[in-house]
Coordinates of C-alpha atoms and ligand atoms in Angstrom, one line a residue:
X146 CA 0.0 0.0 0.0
X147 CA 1.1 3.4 -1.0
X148 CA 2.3 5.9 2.3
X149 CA 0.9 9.1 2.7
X150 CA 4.1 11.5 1.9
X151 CA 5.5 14.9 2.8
X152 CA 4.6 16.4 -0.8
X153 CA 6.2 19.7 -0.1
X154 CA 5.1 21.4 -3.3
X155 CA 4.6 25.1 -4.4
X156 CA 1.1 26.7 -5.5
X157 CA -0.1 25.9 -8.6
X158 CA 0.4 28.2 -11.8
X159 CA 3.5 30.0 -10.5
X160 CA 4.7 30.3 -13.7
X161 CA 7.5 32.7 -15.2
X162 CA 6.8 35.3 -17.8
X163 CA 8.9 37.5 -19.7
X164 CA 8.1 40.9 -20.2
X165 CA 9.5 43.1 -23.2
X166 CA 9.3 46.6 -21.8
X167 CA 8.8 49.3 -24.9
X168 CA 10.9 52.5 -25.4
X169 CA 8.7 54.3 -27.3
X170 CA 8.2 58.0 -26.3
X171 CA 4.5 58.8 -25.9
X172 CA 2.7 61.0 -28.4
X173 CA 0.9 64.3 -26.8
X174 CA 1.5 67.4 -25.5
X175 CA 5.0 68.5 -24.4
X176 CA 4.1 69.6 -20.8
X177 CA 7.0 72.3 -21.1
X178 CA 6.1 74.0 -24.5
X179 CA 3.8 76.5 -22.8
X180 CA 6.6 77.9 -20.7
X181 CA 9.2 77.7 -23.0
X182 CA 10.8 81.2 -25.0
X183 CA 7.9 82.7 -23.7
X184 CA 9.8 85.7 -23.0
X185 CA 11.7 85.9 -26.9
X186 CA 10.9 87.5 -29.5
X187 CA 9.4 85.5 -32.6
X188 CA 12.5 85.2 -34.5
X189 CA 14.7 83.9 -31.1
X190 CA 11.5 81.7 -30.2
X191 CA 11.7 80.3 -33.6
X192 CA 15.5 79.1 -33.8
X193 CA 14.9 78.3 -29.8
X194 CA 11.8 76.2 -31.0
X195 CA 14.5 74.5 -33.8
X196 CA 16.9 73.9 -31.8
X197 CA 15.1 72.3 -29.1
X198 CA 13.2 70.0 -31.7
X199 CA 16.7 69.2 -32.9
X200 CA 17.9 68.0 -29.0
X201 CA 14.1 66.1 -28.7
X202 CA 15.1 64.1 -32.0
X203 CA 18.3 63.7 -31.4
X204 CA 17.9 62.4 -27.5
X205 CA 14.9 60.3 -29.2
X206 CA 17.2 58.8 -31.8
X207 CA 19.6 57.8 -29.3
X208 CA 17.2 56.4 -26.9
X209 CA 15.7 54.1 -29.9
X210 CA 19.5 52.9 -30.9
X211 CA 19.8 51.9 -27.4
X212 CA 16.4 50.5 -26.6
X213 CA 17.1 48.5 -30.2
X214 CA 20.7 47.5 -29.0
X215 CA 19.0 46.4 -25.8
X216 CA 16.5 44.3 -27.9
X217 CA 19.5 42.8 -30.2
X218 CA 21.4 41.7 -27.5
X219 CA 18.2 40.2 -25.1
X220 CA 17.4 38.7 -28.2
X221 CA 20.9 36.9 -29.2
X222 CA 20.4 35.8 -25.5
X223 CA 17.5 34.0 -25.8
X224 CA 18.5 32.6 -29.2
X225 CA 21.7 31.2 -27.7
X226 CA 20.4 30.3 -24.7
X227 CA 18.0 27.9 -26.4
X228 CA 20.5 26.7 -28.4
X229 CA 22.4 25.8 -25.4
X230 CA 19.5 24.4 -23.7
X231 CA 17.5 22.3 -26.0
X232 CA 17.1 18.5 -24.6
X233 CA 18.6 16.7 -27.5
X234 CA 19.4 13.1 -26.1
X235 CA 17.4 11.2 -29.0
X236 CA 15.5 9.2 -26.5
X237 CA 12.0 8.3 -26.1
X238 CA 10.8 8.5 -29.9
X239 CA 7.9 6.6 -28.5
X240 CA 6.3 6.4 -24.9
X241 CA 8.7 4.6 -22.6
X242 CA 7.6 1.5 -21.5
X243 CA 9.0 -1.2 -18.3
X244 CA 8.2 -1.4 -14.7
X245 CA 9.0 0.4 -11.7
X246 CA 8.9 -0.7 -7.9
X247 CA 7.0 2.3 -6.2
X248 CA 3.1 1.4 -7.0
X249 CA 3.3 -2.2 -5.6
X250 CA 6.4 -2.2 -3.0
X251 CA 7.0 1.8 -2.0
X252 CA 10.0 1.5 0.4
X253 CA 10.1 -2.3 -0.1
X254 CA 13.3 -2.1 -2.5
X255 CA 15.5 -4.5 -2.6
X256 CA 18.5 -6.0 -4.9
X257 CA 16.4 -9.4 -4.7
X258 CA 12.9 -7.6 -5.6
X259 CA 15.0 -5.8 -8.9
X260 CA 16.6 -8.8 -10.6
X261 CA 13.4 -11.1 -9.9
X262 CA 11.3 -8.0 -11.5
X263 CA 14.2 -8.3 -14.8
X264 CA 13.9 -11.6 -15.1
X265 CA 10.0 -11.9 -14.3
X266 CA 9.5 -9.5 -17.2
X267 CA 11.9 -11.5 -19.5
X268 CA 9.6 -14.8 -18.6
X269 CA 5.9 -12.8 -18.9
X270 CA 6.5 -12.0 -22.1
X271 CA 6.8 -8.6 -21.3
X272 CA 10.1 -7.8 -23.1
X273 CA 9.0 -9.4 -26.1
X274 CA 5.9 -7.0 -26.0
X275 CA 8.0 -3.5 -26.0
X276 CA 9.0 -3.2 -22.2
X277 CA 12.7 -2.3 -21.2
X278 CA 13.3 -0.4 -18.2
X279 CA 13.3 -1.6 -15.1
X280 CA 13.3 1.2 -12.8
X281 CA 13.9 1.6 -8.7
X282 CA 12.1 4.1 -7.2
X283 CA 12.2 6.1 -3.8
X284 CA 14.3 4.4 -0.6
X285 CA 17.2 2.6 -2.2
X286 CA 19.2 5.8 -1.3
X287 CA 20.3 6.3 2.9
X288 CA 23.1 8.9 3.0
X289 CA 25.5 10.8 1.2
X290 CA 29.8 10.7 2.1
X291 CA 31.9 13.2 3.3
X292 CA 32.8 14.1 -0.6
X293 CA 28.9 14.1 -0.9
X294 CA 28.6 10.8 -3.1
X295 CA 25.3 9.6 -2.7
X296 CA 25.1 5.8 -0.7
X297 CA 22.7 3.1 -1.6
X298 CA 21.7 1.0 1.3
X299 CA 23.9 -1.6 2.1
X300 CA 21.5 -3.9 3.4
X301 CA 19.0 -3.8 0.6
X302 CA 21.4 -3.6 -2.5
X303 CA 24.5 -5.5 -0.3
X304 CA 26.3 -6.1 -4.2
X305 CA 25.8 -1.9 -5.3
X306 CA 24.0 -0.6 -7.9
X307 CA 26.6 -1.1 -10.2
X308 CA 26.3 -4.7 -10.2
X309 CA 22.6 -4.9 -10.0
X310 CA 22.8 -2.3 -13.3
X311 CA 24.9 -5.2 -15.1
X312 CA 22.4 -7.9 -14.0
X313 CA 19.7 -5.7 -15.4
X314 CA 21.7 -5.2 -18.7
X315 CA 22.2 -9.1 -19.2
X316 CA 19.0 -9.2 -19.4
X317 CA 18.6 -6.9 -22.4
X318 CA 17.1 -4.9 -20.4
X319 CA 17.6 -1.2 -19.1
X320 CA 18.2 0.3 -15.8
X321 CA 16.6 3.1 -14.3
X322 CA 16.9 4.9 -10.9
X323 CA 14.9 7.8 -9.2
X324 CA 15.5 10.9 -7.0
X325 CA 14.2 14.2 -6.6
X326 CA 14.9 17.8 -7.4
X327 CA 14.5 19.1 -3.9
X328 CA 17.0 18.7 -1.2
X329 CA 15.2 15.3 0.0
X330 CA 13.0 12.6 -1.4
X331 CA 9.3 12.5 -0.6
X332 CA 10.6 9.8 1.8
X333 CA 13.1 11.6 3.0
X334 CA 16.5 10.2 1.5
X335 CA 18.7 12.7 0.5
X336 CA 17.7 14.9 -2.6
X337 CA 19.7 15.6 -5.6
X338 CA 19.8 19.4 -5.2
X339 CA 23.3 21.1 -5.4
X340 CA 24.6 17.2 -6.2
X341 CA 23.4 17.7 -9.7
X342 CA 26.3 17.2 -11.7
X343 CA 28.3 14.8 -9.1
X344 CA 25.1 12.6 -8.9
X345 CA 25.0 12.4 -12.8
X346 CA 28.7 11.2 -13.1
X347 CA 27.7 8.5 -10.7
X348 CA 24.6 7.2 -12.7
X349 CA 26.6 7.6 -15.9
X350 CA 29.3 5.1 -14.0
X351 CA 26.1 3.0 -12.4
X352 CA 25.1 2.5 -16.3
X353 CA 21.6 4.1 -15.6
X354 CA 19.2 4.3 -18.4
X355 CA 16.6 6.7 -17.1
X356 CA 16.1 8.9 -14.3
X357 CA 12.6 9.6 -12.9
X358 CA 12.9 13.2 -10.8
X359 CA 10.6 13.9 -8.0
X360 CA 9.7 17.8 -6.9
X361 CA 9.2 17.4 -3.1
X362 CA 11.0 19.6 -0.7
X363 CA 11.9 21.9 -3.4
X364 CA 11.7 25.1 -0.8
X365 CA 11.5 28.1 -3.3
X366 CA 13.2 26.7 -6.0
X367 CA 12.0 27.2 -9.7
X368 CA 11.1 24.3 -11.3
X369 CA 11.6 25.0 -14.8
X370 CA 15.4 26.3 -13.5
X371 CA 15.9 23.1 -10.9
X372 CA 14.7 20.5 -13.7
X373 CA 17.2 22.1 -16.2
X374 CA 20.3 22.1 -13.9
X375 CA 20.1 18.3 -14.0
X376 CA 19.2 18.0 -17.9
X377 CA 22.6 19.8 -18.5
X378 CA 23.8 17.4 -16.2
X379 CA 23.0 14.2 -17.3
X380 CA 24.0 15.7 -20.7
X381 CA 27.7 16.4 -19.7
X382 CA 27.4 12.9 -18.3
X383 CA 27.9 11.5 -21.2
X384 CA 25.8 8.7 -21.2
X385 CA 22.3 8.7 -22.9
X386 CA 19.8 8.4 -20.3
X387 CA 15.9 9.5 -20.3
X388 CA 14.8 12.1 -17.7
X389 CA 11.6 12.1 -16.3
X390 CA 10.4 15.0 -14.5
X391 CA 8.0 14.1 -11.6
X392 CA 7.0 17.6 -10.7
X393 CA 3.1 16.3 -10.7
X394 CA 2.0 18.6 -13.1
X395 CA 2.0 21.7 -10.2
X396 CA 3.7 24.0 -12.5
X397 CA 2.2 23.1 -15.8
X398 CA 5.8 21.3 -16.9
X399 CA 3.6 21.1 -20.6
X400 CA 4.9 24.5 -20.8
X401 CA 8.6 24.4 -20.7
X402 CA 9.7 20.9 -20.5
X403 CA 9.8 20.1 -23.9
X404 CA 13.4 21.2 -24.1
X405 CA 14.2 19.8 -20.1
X406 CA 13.1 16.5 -19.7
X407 CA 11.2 12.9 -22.0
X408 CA 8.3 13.1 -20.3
X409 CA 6.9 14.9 -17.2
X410 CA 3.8 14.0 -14.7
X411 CA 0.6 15.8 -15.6
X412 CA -1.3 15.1 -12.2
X413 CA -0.8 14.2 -8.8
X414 CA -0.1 10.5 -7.9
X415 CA -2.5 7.6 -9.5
X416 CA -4.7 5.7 -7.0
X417 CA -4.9 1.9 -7.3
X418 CA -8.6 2.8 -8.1
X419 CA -11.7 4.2 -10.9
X420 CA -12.7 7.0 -9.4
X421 CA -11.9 9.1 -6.0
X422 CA -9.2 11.5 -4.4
X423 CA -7.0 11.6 -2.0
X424 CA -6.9 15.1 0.6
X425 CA -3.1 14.0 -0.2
X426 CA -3.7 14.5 -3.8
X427 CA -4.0 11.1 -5.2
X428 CA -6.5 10.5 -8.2
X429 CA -8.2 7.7 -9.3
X430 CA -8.2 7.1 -13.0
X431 CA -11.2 8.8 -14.2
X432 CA -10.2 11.9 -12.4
X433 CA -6.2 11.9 -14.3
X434 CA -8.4 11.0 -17.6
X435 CA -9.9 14.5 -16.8
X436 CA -6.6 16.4 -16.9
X437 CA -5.4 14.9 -19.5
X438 CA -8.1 17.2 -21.4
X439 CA -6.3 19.9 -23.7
X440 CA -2.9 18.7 -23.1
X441 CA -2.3 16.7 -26.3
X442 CA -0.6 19.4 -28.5
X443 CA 2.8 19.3 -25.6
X444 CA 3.2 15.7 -26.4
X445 CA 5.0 14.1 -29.3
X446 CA 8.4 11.8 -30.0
X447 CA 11.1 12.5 -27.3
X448 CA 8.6 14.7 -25.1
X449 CA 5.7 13.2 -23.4
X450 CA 2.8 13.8 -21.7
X451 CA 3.1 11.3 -18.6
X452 CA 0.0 10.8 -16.5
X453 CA 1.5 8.4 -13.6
X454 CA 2.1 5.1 -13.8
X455 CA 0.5 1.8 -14.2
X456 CA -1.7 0.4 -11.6
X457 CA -3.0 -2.7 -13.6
X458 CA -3.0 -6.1 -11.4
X459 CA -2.4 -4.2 -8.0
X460 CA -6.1 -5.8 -6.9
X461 CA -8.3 -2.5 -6.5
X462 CA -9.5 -2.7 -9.7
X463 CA -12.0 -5.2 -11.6
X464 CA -10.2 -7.0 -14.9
X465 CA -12.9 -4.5 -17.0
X466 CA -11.7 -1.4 -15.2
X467 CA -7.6 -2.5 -15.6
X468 CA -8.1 -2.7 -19.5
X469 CA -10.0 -0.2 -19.8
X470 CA -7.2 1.7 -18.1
X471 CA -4.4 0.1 -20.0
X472 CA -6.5 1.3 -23.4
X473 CA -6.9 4.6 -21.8
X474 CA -3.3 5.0 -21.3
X475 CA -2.6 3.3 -24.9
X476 CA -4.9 6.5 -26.5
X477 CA -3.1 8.7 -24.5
X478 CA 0.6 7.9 -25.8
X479 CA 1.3 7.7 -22.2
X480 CA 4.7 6.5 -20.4
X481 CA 3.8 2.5 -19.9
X482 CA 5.3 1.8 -16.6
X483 CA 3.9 -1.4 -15.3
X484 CA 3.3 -0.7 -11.3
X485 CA 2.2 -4.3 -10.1
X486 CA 4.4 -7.8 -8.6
X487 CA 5.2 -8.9 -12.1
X488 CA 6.3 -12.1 -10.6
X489 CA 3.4 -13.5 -9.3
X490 CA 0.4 -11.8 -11.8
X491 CA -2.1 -13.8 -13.3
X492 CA -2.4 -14.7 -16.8
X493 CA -5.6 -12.4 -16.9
X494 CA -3.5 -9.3 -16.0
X495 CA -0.5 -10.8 -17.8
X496 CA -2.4 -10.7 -21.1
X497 CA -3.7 -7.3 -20.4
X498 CA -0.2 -5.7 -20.1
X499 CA 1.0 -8.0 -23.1
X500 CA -1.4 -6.8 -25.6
X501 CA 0.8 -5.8 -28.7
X502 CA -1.9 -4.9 -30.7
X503 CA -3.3 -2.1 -28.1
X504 CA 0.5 -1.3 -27.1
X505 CA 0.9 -0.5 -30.9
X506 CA -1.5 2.2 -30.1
X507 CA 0.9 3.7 -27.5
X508 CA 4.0 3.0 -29.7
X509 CA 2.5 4.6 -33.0
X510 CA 5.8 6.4 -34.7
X511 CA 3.4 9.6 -35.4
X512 CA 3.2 10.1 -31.6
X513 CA 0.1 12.5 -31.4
X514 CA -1.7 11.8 -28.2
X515 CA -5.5 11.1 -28.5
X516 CA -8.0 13.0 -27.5
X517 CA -11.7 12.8 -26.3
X518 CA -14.0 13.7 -28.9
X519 CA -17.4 13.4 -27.5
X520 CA -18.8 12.8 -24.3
X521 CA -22.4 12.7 -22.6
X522 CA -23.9 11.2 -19.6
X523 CA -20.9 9.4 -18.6
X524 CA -20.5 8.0 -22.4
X525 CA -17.3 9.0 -24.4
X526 CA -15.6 9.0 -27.6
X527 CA -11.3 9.1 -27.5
X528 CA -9.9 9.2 -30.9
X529 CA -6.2 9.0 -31.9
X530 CA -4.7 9.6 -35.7
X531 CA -2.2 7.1 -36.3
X532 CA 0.6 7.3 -38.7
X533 CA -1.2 5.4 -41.3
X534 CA -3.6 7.8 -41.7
X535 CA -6.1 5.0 -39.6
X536 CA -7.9 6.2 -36.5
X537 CA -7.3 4.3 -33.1
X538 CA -10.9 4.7 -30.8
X539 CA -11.4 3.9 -27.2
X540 CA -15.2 3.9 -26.4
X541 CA -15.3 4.8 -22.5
X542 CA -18.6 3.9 -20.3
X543 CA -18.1 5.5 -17.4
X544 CA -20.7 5.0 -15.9
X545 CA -21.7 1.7 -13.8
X546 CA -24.2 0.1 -16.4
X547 CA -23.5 -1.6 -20.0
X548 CA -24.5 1.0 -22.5
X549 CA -23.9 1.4 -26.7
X550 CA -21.2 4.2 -27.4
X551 CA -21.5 5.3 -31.5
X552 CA -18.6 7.0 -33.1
X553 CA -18.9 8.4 -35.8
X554 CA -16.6 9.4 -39.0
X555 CA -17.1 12.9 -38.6
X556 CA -15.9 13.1 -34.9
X557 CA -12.5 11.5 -36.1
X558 CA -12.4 13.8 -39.2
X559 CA -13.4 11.8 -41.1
X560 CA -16.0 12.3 -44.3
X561 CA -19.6 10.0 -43.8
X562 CA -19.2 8.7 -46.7
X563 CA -16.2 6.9 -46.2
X564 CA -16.1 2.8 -46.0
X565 CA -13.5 1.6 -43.1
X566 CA -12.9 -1.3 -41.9
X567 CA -12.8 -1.8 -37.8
X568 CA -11.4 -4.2 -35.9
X569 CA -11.5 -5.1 -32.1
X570 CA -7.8 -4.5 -30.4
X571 CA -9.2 -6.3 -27.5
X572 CA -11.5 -9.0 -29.0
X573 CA -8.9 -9.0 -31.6
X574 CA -11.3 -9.2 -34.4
X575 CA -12.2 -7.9 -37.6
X576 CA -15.7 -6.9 -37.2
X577 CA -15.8 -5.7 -41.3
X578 CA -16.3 -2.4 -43.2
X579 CA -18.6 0.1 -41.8
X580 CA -19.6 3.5 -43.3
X581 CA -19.9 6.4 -41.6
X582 CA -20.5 5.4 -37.9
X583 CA -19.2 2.5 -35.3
X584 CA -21.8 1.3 -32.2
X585 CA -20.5 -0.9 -29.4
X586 CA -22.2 -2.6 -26.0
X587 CA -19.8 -1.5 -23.8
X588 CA -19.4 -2.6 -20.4
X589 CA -19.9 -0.4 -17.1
X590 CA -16.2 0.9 -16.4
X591 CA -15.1 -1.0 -19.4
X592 CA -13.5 0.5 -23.3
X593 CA -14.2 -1.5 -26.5
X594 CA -11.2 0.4 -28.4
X595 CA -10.6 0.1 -31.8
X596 CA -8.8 1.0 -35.2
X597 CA -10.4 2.5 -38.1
X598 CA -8.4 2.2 -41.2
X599 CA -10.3 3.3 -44.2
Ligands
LIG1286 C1 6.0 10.9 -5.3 C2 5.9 10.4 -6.7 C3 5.6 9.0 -6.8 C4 6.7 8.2 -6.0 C5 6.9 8.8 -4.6 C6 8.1 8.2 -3.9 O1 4.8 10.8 -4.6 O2 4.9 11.1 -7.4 O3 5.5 8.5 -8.1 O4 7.9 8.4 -6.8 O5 7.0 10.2 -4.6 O6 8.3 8.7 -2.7

């Protein structure tokens, strides 16, 4: 069972903005003209007149050269700083997919748990159905040394990371680790912040893959700042390995992480469960479905849209709601990161979790997220254009009752007219060509997705 955590996080919306400050004189009335020559004659006043026109130009001129200086320079800033700071690591073309401890064991890491979980998804079938990083999350850190080199617990991981890293890798497998942005963990193990660079040289040695970052006792730092310092980081590592930014949506990360991290967290943590929140934040998955709503445009190859983690086969959930949350998360070109005891599952959840033709979905080389289309009294339409030029759809009953969901072609973009053929990603049927509109029985809490190639 999950812990309730010390979340530490800042408001919501405290975003950044830059403001460009115009030069420009204002047009009007000069407030001195009244007064000024009033005592000349209408000659003097005249070449008084001239010559203070002449000092009004000429102070105006200069102003605008320097005000357009200014603006050259600000701007060759910002050009050069984004060419500095562009995330360029070539990873994550499609979603990531593989496992990672924290949904199932939280603190319960151990070396053991890790190289069972590698070969466990080498024996499901997993591996052979896209996944490849296996990842440790929070408490496999204790302490840092007197040169400030972060210490794995010696009783839980007696043989070092390193090792465990090689045993992952022998697998064919990847390795992935996790700490947080702030000074400490959300469980309290020491944070990354200020250790940036050192902690980067010592994942780079680990052979880590893929970092997940958490944002708790972050203090006042900026996130957008924070979350950069260790992208340059694990750039100057030198060895290629995905960030993911855990900053739980709380600054809108679909706003400027596109050039810091893979993917970053859209919502507060997932709950093992359909519907209902936490006061602690966590959502169950009809509530992250929600705000996933309008984010689709952020998300594409190498920069994703990541709304928590799997929770299929953790037992909170009926096998209708667990697919229907797998499809969900298929639509949604989300992260795949299986969250349950991959050891043990049954072949129920196995085959849920295995399902190439619904992971194709999430893999789809185009990469543009789904989105929901239609929606009424708990009924809705999610649509997703696929690099074929085919539609993926997930028809979503939320409600508690069977009901018939209709798509149809013009909700996809596509013309009436048009003669498609559908098939069942989950029946894994061809149910022949319709024209113009698709109806399903779907079941309470339950998707019947499918694709629509015409
Ligand atoms: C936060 C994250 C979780 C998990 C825990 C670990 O809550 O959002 O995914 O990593 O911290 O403490």
């Amino acid at each position: 069972m999950l812990t309730e955590v010390n979340r530490g996080r800042t408001a919501p919306g405290a975003e950044q903005t830059l403001k460009v400050i115009d030069g420009q004189t204002t047009a009007g009335p000069d407030p001195g003209a009244s007064a000024f020559g009033s005592g000349m004659s209408a000659p003097y006043r005249q070449v008084a007149q001239r010559a203070k026109d002449a000092i009004i130009k000429d102070m105006n001129m200069r102003k605008s050269i320097t005000s357009l200086a200014l603006r050259i320079a600000a701007l060759s800033f910002i050009a050069a700083a984004g060419q500095l700071t562009a995330l360029d690591n070539g990873l994550a073309r499609t979603p990531p997919m593989g496992w990672n401890s924290w949904n199932k064991f939280a603190c319960n890491v151990s070396e053991d748990l890790i190289k069972q979980a590698a070969d466990a998804m080498v024996a499901s079938g997993m591996k052979d159905a896209g996944y490849q990083y296996i990842v440790i999350d929070d408490c496999w850190q204790v302490d840092r040394d007197a040169q400030g080199n972060i210490i794995a617990d010696a009783k839980r991981f007696p043989a070092g990371i390193r090792a465990l890293s090689d045993y992952v890798h022998a697998k064919g497998l990847k390795f992935g680790i996790y700490s947080d942005a702030g000074t400490a963990t959300c469980q309290n193990r020491p944070g990354g912040r200020g250790y940036e660079f050192q902690d980067a040289r010592q994942y780079a040695a680990w052979g880590v893959d893929y970092l997940k970052y958490d944002w708790c006792n972050h203090g006042t730092q900026d996130s957008a700042a924070s979350y950069s310092i260790m992208r340059d980081a694990l750039a100057k590592s030198g060895r290629p390995i995905v960030f993911s930014l855990c900053e739980w949506g709380s600054t809108k990360p679909w706003l400027w992480a596109r050039d810091v991290g893979n993917l970053w967290r859209t919502t507060g943590d997932i709950l093992d469960k359909w519907e209902g929140t936490e006061k602690w934040g966590g959502l169950g998955v009809v509530q992250i479905l929600d705000l996933q709503d309008g984010l689709q445009s952020y998300a594409g190859p190498g920069h994703w849209n990541d709304p928590d983690m799997l929770e299929v086969g953790n037992g909170g959930m009926s096998l209708t709601e667990y697919r229907a949350h797998f499809s969900m998360w298929c639509l949604l070109a989300a992260p795949l990161m299986a969250g349950n005891d991959i050891r043990s599952m049954s072949p129920d959840i196995r085959d849920i979790l295995t399902n190439k033709e619904v992971i194709a979905i999430d893999q789809d080389p185009l990469g543009r997220e789904g989105r929901r289309v239609k929606r009424a009294d708990g009924l809705e339409v999610w649509g997703r254009q696929l690099a074929d030029g085919s539609r993926a759809v997930a028809l979503l009953n939320r409600t508690g009752a069977e009901a018939e969901i209709t798509v149809t072609w013009p909700d996809l973009g596509y013309p009436h007219h048009l003669a498609a053929k559908v098939r069942d990603l989950w029946a894994k049927r061809d149910l022949g060509e319709k024209t113009g509109s698709f109806t399903a029985a779907v079941p309470g809490h339950g998707v019947v997705m499918v694709t629509i190639k015409p």
